Tab-separated table of C-alpha atoms in Angstrom:
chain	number	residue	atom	x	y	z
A	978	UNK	CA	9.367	-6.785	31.115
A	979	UNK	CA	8.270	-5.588	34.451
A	980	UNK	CA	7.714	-8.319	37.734
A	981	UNK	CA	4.743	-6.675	38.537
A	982	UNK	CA	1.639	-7.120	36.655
A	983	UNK	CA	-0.778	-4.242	36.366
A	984	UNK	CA	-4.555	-5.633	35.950
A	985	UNK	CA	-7.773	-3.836	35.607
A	986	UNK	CA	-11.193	-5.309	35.642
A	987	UNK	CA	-13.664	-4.563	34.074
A	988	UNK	CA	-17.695	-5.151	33.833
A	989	UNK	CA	-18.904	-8.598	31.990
A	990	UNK	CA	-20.887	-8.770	29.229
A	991	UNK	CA	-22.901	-11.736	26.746
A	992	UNK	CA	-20.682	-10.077	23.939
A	993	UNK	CA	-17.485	-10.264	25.600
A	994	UNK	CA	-17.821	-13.247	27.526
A	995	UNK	CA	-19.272	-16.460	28.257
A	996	UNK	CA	-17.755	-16.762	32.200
A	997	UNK	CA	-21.648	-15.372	34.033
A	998	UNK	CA	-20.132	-16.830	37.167
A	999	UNK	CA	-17.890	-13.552	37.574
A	1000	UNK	CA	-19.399	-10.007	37.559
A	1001	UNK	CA	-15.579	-8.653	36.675
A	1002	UNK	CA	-13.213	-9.773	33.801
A	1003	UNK	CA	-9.102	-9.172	33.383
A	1004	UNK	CA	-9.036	-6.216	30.958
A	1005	UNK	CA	-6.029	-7.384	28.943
A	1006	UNK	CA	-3.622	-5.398	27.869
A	1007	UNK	CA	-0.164	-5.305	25.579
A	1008	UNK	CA	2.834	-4.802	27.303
A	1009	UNK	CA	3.924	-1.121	27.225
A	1010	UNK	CA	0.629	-0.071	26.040
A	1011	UNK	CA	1.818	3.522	26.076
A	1012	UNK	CA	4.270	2.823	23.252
A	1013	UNK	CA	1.189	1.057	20.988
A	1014	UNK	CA	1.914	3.818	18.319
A	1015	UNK	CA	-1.164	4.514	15.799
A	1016	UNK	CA	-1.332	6.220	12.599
A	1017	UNK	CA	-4.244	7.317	10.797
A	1018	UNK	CA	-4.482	8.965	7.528
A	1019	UNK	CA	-7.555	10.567	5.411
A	1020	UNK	CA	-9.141	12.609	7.967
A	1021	UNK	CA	-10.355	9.238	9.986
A	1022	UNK	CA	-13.633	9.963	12.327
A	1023	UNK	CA	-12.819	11.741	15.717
A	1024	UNK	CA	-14.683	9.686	17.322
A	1025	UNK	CA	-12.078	6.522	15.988
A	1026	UNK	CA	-9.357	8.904	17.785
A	1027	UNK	CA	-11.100	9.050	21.036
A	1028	UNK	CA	-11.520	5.325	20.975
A	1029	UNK	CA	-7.715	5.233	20.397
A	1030	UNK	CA	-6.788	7.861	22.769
A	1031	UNK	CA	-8.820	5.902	25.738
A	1032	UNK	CA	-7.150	3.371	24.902
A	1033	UNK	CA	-3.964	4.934	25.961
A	1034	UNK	CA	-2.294	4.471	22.428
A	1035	UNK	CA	0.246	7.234	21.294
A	1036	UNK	CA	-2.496	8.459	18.040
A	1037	UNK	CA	-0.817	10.152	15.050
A	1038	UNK	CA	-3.914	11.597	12.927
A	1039	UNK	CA	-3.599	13.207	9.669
A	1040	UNK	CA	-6.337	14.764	7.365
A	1041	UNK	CA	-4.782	13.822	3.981
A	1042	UNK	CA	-3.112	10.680	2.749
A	1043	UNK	CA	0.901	10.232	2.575
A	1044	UNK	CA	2.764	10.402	-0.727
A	1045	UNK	CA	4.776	6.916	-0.957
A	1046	UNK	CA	7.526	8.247	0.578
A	1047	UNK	CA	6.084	9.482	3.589
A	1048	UNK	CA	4.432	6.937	4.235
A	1049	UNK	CA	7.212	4.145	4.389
A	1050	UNK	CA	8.832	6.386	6.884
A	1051	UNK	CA	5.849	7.025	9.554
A	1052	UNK	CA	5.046	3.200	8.804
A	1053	UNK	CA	8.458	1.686	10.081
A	1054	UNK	CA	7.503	2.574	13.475
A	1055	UNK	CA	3.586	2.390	14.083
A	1056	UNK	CA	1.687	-0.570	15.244
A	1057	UNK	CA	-1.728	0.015	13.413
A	1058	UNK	CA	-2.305	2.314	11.214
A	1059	UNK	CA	-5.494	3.416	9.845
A	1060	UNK	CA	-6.433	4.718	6.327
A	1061	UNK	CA	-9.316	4.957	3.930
A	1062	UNK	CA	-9.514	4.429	0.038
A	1063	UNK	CA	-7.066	6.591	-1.164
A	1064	UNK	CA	-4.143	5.280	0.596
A	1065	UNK	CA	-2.303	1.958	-0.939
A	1066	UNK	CA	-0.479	-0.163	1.177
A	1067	UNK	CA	1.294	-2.296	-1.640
A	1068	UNK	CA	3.742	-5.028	-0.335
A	1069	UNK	CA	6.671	-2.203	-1.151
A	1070	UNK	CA	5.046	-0.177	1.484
A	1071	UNK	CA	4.962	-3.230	3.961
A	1072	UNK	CA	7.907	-4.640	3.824
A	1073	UNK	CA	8.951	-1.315	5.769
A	1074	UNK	CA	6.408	-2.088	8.182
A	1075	UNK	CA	8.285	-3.691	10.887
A	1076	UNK	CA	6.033	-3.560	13.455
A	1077	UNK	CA	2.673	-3.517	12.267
A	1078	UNK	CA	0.779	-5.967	13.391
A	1079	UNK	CA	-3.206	-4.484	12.398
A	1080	UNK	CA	-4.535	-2.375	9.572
A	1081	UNK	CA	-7.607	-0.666	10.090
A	1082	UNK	CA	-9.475	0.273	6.582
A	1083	UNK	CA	-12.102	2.786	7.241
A	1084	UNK	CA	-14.205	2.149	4.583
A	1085	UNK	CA	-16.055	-1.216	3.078
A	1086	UNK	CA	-13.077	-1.785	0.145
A	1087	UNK	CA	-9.961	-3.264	1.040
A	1088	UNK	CA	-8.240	-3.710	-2.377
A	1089	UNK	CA	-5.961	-0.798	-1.362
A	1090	UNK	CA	-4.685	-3.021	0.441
A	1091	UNK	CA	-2.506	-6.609	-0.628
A	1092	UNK	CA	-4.115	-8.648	1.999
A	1093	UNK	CA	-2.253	-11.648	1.120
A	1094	UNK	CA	1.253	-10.258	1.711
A	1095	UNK	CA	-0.127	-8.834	5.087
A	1096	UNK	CA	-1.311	-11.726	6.394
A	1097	UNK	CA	2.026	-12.994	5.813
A	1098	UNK	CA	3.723	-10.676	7.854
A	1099	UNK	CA	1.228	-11.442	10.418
A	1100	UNK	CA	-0.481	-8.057	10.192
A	1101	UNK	CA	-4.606	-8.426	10.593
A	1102	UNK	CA	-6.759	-5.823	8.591
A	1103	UNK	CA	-10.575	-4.603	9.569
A	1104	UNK	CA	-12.572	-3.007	7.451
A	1105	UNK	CA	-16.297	-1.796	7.804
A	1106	UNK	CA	-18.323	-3.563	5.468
A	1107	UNK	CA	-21.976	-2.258	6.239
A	1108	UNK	CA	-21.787	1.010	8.421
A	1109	UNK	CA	-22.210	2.739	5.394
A	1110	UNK	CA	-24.843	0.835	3.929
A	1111	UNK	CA	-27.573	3.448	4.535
A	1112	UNK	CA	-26.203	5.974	3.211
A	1113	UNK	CA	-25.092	4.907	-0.389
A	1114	UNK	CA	-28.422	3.508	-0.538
A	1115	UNK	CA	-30.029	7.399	0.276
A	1116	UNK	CA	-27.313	8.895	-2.228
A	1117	UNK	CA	-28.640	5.998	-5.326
A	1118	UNK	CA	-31.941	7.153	-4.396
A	1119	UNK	CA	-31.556	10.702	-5.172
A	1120	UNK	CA	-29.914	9.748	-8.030
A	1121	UNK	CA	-32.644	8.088	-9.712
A	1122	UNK	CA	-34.758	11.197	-8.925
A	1123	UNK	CA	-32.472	13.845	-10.461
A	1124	UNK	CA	-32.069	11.703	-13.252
A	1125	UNK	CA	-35.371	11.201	-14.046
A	1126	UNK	CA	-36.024	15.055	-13.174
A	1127	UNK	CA	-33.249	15.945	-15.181
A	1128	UNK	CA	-31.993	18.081	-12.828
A	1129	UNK	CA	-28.451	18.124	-12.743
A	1130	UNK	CA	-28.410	20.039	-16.252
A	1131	UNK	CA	-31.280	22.116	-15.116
A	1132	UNK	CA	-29.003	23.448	-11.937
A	1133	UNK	CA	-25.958	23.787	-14.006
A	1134	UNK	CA	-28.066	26.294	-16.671
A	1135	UNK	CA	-29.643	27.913	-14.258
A	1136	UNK	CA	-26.159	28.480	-12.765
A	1137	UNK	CA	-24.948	29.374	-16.542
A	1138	UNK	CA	-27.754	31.913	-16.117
A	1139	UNK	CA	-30.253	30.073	-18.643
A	1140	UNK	CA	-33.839	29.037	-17.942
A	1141	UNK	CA	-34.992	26.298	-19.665
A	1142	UNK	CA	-38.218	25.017	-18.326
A	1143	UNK	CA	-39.332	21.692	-20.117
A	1144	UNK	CA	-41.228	18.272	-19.069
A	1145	UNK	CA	-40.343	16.483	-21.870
A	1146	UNK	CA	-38.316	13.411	-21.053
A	1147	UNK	CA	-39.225	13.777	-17.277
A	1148	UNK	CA	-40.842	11.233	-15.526
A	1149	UNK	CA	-41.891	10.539	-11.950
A	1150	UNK	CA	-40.177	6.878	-10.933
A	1151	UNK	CA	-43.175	5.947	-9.195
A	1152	UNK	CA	-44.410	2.363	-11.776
A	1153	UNK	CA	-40.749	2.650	-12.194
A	1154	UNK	CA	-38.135	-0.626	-12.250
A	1155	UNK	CA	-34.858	-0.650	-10.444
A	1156	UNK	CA	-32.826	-3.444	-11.485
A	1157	UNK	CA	-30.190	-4.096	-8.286
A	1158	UNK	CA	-27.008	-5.940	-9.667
A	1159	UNK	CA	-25.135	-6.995	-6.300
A	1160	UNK	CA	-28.282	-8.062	-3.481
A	1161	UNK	CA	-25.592	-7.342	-0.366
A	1162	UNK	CA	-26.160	-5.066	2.358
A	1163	UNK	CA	-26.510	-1.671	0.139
A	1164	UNK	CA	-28.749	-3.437	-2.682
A	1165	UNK	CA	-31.132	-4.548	-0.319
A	1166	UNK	CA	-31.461	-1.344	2.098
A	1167	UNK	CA	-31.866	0.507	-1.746
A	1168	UNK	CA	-34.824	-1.906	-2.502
A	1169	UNK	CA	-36.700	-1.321	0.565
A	1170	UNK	CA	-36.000	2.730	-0.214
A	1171	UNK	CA	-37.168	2.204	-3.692
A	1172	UNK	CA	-40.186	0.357	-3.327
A	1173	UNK	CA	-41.426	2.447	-0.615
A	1174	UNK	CA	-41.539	5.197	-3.380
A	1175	UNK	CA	-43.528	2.803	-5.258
A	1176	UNK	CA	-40.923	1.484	-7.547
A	1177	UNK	CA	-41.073	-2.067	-8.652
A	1178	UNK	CA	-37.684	-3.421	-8.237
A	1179	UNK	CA	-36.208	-6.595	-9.568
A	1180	UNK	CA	-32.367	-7.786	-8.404
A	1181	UNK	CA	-29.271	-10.068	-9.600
A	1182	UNK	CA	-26.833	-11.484	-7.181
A	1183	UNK	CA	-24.700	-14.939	-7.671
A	1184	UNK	CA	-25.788	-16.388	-4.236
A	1185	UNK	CA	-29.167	-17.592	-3.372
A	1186	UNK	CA	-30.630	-14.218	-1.004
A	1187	UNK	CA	-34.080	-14.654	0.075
A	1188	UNK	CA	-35.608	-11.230	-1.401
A	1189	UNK	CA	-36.876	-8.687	0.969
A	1190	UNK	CA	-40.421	-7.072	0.551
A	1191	UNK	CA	-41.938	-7.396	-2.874
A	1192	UNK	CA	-38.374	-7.327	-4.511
A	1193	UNK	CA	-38.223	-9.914	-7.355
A	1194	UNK	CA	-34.626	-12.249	-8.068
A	1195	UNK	CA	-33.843	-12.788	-12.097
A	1196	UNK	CA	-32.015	-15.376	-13.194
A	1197	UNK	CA	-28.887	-13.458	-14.826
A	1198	UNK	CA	-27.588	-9.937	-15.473
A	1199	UNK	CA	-28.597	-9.859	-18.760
A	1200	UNK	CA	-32.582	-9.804	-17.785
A	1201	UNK	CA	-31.897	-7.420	-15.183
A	1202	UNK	CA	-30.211	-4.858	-17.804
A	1203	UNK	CA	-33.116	-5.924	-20.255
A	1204	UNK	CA	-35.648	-5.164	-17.967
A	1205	UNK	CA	-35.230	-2.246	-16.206
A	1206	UNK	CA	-35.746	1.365	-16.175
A	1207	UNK	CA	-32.873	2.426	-13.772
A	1208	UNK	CA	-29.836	0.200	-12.938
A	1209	UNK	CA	-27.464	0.392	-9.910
A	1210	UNK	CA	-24.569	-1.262	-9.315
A	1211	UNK	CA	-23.330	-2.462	-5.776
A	1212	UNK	CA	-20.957	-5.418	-6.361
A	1213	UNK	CA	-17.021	-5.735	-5.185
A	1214	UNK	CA	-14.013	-5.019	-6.940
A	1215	UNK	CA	-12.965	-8.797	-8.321
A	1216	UNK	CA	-11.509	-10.232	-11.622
A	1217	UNK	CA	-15.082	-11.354	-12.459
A	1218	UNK	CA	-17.097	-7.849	-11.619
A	1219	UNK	CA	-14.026	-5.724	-13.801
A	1220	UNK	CA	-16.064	-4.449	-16.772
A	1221	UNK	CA	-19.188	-6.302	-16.248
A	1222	UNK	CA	-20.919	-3.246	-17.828
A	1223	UNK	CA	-19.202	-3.077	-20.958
A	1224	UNK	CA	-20.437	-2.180	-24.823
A	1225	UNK	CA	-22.274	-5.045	-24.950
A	1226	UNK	CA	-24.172	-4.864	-21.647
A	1227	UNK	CA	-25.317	-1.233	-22.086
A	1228	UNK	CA	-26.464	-2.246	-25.460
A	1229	UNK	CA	-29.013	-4.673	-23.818
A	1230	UNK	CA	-30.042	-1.951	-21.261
A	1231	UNK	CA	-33.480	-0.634	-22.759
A	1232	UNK	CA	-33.350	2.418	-24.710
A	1233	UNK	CA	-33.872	5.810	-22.496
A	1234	UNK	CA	-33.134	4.214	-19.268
A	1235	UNK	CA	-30.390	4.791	-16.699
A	1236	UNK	CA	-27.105	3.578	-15.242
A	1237	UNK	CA	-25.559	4.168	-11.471
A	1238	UNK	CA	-22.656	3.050	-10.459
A	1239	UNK	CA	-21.861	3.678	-6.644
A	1240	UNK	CA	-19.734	0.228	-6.168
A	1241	UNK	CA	-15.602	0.166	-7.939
A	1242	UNK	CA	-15.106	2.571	-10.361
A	1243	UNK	CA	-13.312	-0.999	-12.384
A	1244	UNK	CA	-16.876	-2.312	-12.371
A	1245	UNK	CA	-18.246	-0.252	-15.847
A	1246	UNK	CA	-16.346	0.464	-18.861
A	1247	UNK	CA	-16.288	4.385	-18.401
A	1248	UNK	CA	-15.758	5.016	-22.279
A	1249	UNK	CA	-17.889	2.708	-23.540
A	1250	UNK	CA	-20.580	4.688	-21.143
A	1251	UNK	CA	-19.390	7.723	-22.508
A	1252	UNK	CA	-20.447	6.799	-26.161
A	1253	UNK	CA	-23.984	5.323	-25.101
A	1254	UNK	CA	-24.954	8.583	-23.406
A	1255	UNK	CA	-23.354	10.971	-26.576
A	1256	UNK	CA	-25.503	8.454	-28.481
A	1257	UNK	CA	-28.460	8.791	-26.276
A	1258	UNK	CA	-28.859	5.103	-26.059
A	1259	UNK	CA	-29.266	5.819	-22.847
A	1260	UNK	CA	-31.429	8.786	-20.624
A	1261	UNK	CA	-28.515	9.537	-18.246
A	1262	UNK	CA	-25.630	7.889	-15.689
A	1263	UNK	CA	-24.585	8.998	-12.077
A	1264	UNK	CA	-21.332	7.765	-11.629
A	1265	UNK	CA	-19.100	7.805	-8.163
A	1266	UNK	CA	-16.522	5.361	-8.167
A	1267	UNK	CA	-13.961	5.956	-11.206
A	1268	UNK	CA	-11.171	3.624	-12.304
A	1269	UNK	CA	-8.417	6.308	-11.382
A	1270	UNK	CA	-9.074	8.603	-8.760
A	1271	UNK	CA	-7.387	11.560	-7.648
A	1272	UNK	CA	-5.208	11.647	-4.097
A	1273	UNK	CA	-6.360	14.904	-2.757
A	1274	UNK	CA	-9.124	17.549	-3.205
A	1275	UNK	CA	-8.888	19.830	-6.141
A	1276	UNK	CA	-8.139	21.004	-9.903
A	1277	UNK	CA	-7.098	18.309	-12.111
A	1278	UNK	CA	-10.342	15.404	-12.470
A	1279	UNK	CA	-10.660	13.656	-16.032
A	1280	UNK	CA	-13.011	11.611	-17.148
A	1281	UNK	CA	-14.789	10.972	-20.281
A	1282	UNK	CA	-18.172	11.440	-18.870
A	1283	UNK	CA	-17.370	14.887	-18.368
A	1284	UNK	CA	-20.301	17.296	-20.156
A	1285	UNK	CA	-22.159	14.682	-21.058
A	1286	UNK	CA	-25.637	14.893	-20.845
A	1287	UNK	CA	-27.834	14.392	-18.185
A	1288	UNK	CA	-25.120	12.832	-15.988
A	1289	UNK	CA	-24.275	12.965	-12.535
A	1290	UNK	CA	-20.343	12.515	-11.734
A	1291	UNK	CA	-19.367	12.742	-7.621
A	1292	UNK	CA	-16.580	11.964	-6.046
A	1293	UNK	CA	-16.184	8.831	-4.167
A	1294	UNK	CA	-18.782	10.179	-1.440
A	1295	UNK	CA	-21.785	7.438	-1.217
A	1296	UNK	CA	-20.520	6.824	2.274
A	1297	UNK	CA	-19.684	10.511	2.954
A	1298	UNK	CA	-21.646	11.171	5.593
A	1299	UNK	CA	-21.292	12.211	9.340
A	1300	UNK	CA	-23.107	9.425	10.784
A	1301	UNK	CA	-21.606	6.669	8.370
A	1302	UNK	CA	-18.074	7.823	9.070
A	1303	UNK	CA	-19.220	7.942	13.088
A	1304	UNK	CA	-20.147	4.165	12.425
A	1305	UNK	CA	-17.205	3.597	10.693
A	1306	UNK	CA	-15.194	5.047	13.002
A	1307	UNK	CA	-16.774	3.371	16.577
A	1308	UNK	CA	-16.328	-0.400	14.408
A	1309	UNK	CA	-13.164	-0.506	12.482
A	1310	UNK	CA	-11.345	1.199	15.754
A	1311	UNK	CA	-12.755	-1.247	18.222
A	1312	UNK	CA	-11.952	-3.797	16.414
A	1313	UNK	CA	-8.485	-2.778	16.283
A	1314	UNK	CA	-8.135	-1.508	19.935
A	1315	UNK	CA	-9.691	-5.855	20.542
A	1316	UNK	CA	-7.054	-7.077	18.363
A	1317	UNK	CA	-4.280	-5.249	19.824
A	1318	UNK	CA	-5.376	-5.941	23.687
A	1319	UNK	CA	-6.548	-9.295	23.654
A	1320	UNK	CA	-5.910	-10.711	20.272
A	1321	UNK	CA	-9.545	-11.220	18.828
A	1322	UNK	CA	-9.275	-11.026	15.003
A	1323	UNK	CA	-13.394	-11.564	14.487
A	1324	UNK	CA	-14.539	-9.733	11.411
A	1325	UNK	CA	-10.798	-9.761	10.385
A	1326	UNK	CA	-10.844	-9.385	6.343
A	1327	UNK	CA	-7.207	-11.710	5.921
A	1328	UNK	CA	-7.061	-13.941	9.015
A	1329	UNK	CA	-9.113	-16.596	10.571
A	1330	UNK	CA	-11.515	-15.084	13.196
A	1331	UNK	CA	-10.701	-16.575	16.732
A	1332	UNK	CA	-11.319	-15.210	20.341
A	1333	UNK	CA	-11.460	-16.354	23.760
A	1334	UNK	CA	-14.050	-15.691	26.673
A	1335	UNK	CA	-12.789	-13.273	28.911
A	1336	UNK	CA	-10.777	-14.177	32.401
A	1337	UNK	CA	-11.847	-13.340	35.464
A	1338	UNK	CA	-10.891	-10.721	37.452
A	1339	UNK	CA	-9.988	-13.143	40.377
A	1340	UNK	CA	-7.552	-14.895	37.897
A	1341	UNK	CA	-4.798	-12.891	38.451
A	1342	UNK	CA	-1.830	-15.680	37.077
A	1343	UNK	CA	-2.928	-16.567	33.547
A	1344	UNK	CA	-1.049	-14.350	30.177
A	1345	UNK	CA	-2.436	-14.806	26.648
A	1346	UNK	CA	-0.373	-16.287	24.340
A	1347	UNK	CA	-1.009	-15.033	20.870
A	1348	UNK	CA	0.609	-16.369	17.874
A	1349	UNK	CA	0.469	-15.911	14.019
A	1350	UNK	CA	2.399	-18.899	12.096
A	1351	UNK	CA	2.773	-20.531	8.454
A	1352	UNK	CA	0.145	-23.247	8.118
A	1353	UNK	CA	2.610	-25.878	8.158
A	1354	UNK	CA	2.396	-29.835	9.803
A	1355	UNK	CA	3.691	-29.237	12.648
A	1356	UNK	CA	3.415	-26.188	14.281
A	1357	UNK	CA	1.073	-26.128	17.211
A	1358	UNK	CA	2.621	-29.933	17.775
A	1359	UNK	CA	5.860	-27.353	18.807
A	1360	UNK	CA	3.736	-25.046	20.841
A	1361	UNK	CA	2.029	-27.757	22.685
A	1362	UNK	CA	5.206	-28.929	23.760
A	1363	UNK	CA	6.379	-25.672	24.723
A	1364	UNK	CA	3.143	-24.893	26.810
A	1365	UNK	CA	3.307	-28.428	28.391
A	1366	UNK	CA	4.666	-27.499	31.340
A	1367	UNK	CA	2.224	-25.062	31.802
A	1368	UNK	CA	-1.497	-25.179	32.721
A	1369	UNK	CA	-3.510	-23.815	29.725
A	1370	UNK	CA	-6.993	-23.022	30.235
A	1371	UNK	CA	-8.243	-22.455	26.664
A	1372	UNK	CA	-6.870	-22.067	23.599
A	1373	UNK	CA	-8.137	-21.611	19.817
A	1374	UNK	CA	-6.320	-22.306	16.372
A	1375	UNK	CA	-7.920	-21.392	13.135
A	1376	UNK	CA	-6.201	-20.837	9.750
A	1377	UNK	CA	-6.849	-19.115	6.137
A	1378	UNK	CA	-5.084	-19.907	3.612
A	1379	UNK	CA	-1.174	-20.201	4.309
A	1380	UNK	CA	-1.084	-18.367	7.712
A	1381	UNK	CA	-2.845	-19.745	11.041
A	1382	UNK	CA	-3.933	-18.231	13.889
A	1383	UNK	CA	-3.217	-19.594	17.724
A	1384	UNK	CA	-4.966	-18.078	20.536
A	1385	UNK	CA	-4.264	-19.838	24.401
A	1386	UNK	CA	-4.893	-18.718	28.366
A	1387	UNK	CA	-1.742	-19.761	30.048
A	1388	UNK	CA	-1.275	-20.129	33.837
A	1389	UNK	CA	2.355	-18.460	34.889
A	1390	UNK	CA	2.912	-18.501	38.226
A	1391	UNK	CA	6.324	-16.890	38.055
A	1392	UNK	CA	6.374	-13.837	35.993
A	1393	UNK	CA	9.837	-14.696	34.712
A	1394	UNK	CA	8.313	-17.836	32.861
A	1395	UNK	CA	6.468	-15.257	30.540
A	1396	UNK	CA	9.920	-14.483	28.893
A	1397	UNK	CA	10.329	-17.908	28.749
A	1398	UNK	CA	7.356	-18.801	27.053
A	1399	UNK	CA	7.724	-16.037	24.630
A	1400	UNK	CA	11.203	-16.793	23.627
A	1401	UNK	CA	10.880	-20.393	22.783
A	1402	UNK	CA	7.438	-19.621	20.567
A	1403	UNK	CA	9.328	-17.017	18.791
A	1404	UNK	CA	12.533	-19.477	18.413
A	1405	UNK	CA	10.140	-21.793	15.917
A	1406	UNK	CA	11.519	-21.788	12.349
A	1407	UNK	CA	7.746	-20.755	11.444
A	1408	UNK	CA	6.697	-18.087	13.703
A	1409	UNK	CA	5.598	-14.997	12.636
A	1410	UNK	CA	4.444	-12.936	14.844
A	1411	UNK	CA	3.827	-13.534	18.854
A	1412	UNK	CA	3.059	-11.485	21.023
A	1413	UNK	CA	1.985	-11.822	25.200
A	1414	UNK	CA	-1.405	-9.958	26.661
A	1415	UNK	CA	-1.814	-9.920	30.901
């Protein structure tokens, strides 16, 4: 560790900082930020690179994910690494992670990832849970219209070099009902779409949401399946949501109507979907979440809904756009660059969210202390007493679940004490992870 401390200032601001007495505040940093090594898999953003680059992180990018293999090699050395939905850090993978200490997941799901067994090792995981919102909502919305259009099987014959022009069976969706199962940040952008195309649109969520525009709450799933005329999906991947479209719910779903599913591909019962379209229970399905999806690009997709009629099948790109994966990109990669340098975890998906207001760029003695411990009795009783000696200017302790979160400003006047400090945190029996920002 080097005697001489290196500190940049930078310009305050509300978000950053509560201290409006200084017009600078200490940039913090790691130590040996150079040697902050980042990985990121599945053709992350460029602009998430940049953001890393500037950072002066050492950025290993890579357009496709790693088979397992691979990927417990390159993942014994990196700090953070970064991945989308195709990429599954089990807690085989992490145990090989030795010095991880953030995951970034660019994408809203995070059940590639076993959050539980990360936040054990002490390693914090973003995600980006609504930069993407807009456009899944666009992609349901043309949906509905090709379905109700028919269009998908009129492209493919006109491809197959047959022209079949009918009307029967088409419809306009303006008088229309969309039923909205899941009122979260994609449900509700959909309804305003929707009903600004004159739709009348009706929604089922398990919290109390106050409805936006005309949009009408039922009282269960069953009424919203009974009810209306199209009905998308846009709940999470949980125990409860796995096969909540099953036989029996697409029974209740009125005859000649329509199913989307742009949420988990657990979420509807893919064969039993299958049969209602073959029996043309129901008008049509566009489906883009499966329950197994392929790792790369190419030959080799199988599904049951395959050639059947009047259904839409993509793959896994609701939030395939440029300016959703910008989005992405800029959040999930500042929020890891803000972990790493000053230990904010807010937005974190596994650990308590704590930060501290900046320090000024006139304070030129005080180190962060960062430490990630079992939520035990105990524990910040032993780094109390460790920091007594010390003046502390703030500190923050949160916890979730069986791993806690301690944040504190130190004072050091001798840069040797730093070591010090560090050594005897790390020494208690249930340390994690700690790690010292300047």
């Amino acid at each position: 560790m080097s005697d001489t401390l290196q500190i940049k200032s930078v310009p305050i601001s509300r978000r950053d900082s509560f201290n409006t007495r200084d017009k600078q505040t200490r940039e913090l940093k790691p130590f040996y930020s150079g040697d902050i090594k980042i990985l990121l898999l599945e053709n992350i953003s460029q602009k998430a690179v940049d953001i890393l680059n500037k950072a002066g992180y050492q950025v290993e990018f890579h357009t496709k994910a790693l088979d397992k293999d691979a990927l417990i090699e390159k993942i014994k050395d990196v700090h953070v690494v970064g991945i989308r939905s195709k990429t599954k850090l089990t807690q085989e993978v992490l145990s090989h992670a030795n010095k991880l200490i953030a995951i970034g997941c660019f994408c809203i799901g995070t059940n590639q990832v076993d959050l539980t067994y990360a936040a054990s090792r002490g390693i914090c995981v973003f995600n980006s849970p609504f930069s993407n919102s807009r456009s899944v909502a666009e992609l349901v919305i043309a949906e509905i219209i090709l379905l109700a259009r028919q269009l998908g099987d009129r492209s493919r014959e006109m491809h197959d070099g047959v022209w079949n022009k009918v009307s029967n069976n088409c419809y306009e969706i303006r008088g229309k009902t969309l039923g909205i199962i899941g009122y979260g940040h994609i449900g509700t952008q959909l309804g305003v779409l929707a009903e600004s195309l004159g739709m009348h649109v009706i929604w089922y969520d398990i919290l109390p949401l106050m409805p936006i525009g005309m949009s009408t709450a039922v009282e269960s799933l069953d009424e919203v399946l009974a009810e209306a005329d199209f009905v998308s999906c846009h709940v999470p991947e949980t125990p409860e949501t796995k096969n909540m479209i099953g036989a029996r719910e697409l029974a209740l779903m009125k005859p000649g109507s329509y199913l989307i599913n742009a949420s988990r591909g657990t979420v509807v019962d893919i064969d039993a979907l299958a049969a209602s379209l073959k029996s043309g229970h129901l008008a049509g399905a566009a489906v883009d979440v499966y329950p197994k999806e392929p790792l790369a690009n190419g030959p080799g997709f199988e599904s049951p809904l395959r050639n059947c009629p009047n259904t839409l099948l993509t793959p896994h790109i609701g939030g395939s756009t440029e300016e959703a994966q910008r989005m992405i990109g800029i959040e999930v990669a500042t929020a890891a660059t803000k972990f790493v340098n000053t230990g904010a975890s807010i937005n974190a998906v596994n650990f308590a969210e704590c930060d501290l207001r900046a320090i000024p760029s006139t304070d030129r003695t005080t180190v962060r202390i960062v430490n990630v411990h079992q939520n035990v009795p105990g524990v910040l009783r032993q780094i109390n007493n460790i920091l007594a000696d010390y003046n502390v200017n703030k500190q923050i302790s949160d916890s979730k679940g069986d791993v806690a979160y301690f944040m504190a400003d130190v004072t050091v006047e001798d840069s040797k004490d730093i070591n010090t400090i560090y050594e005897h945190v790390t020494a208690i029996g249930e340390n994690i992870i700690t790690r010292v920002l300047f």
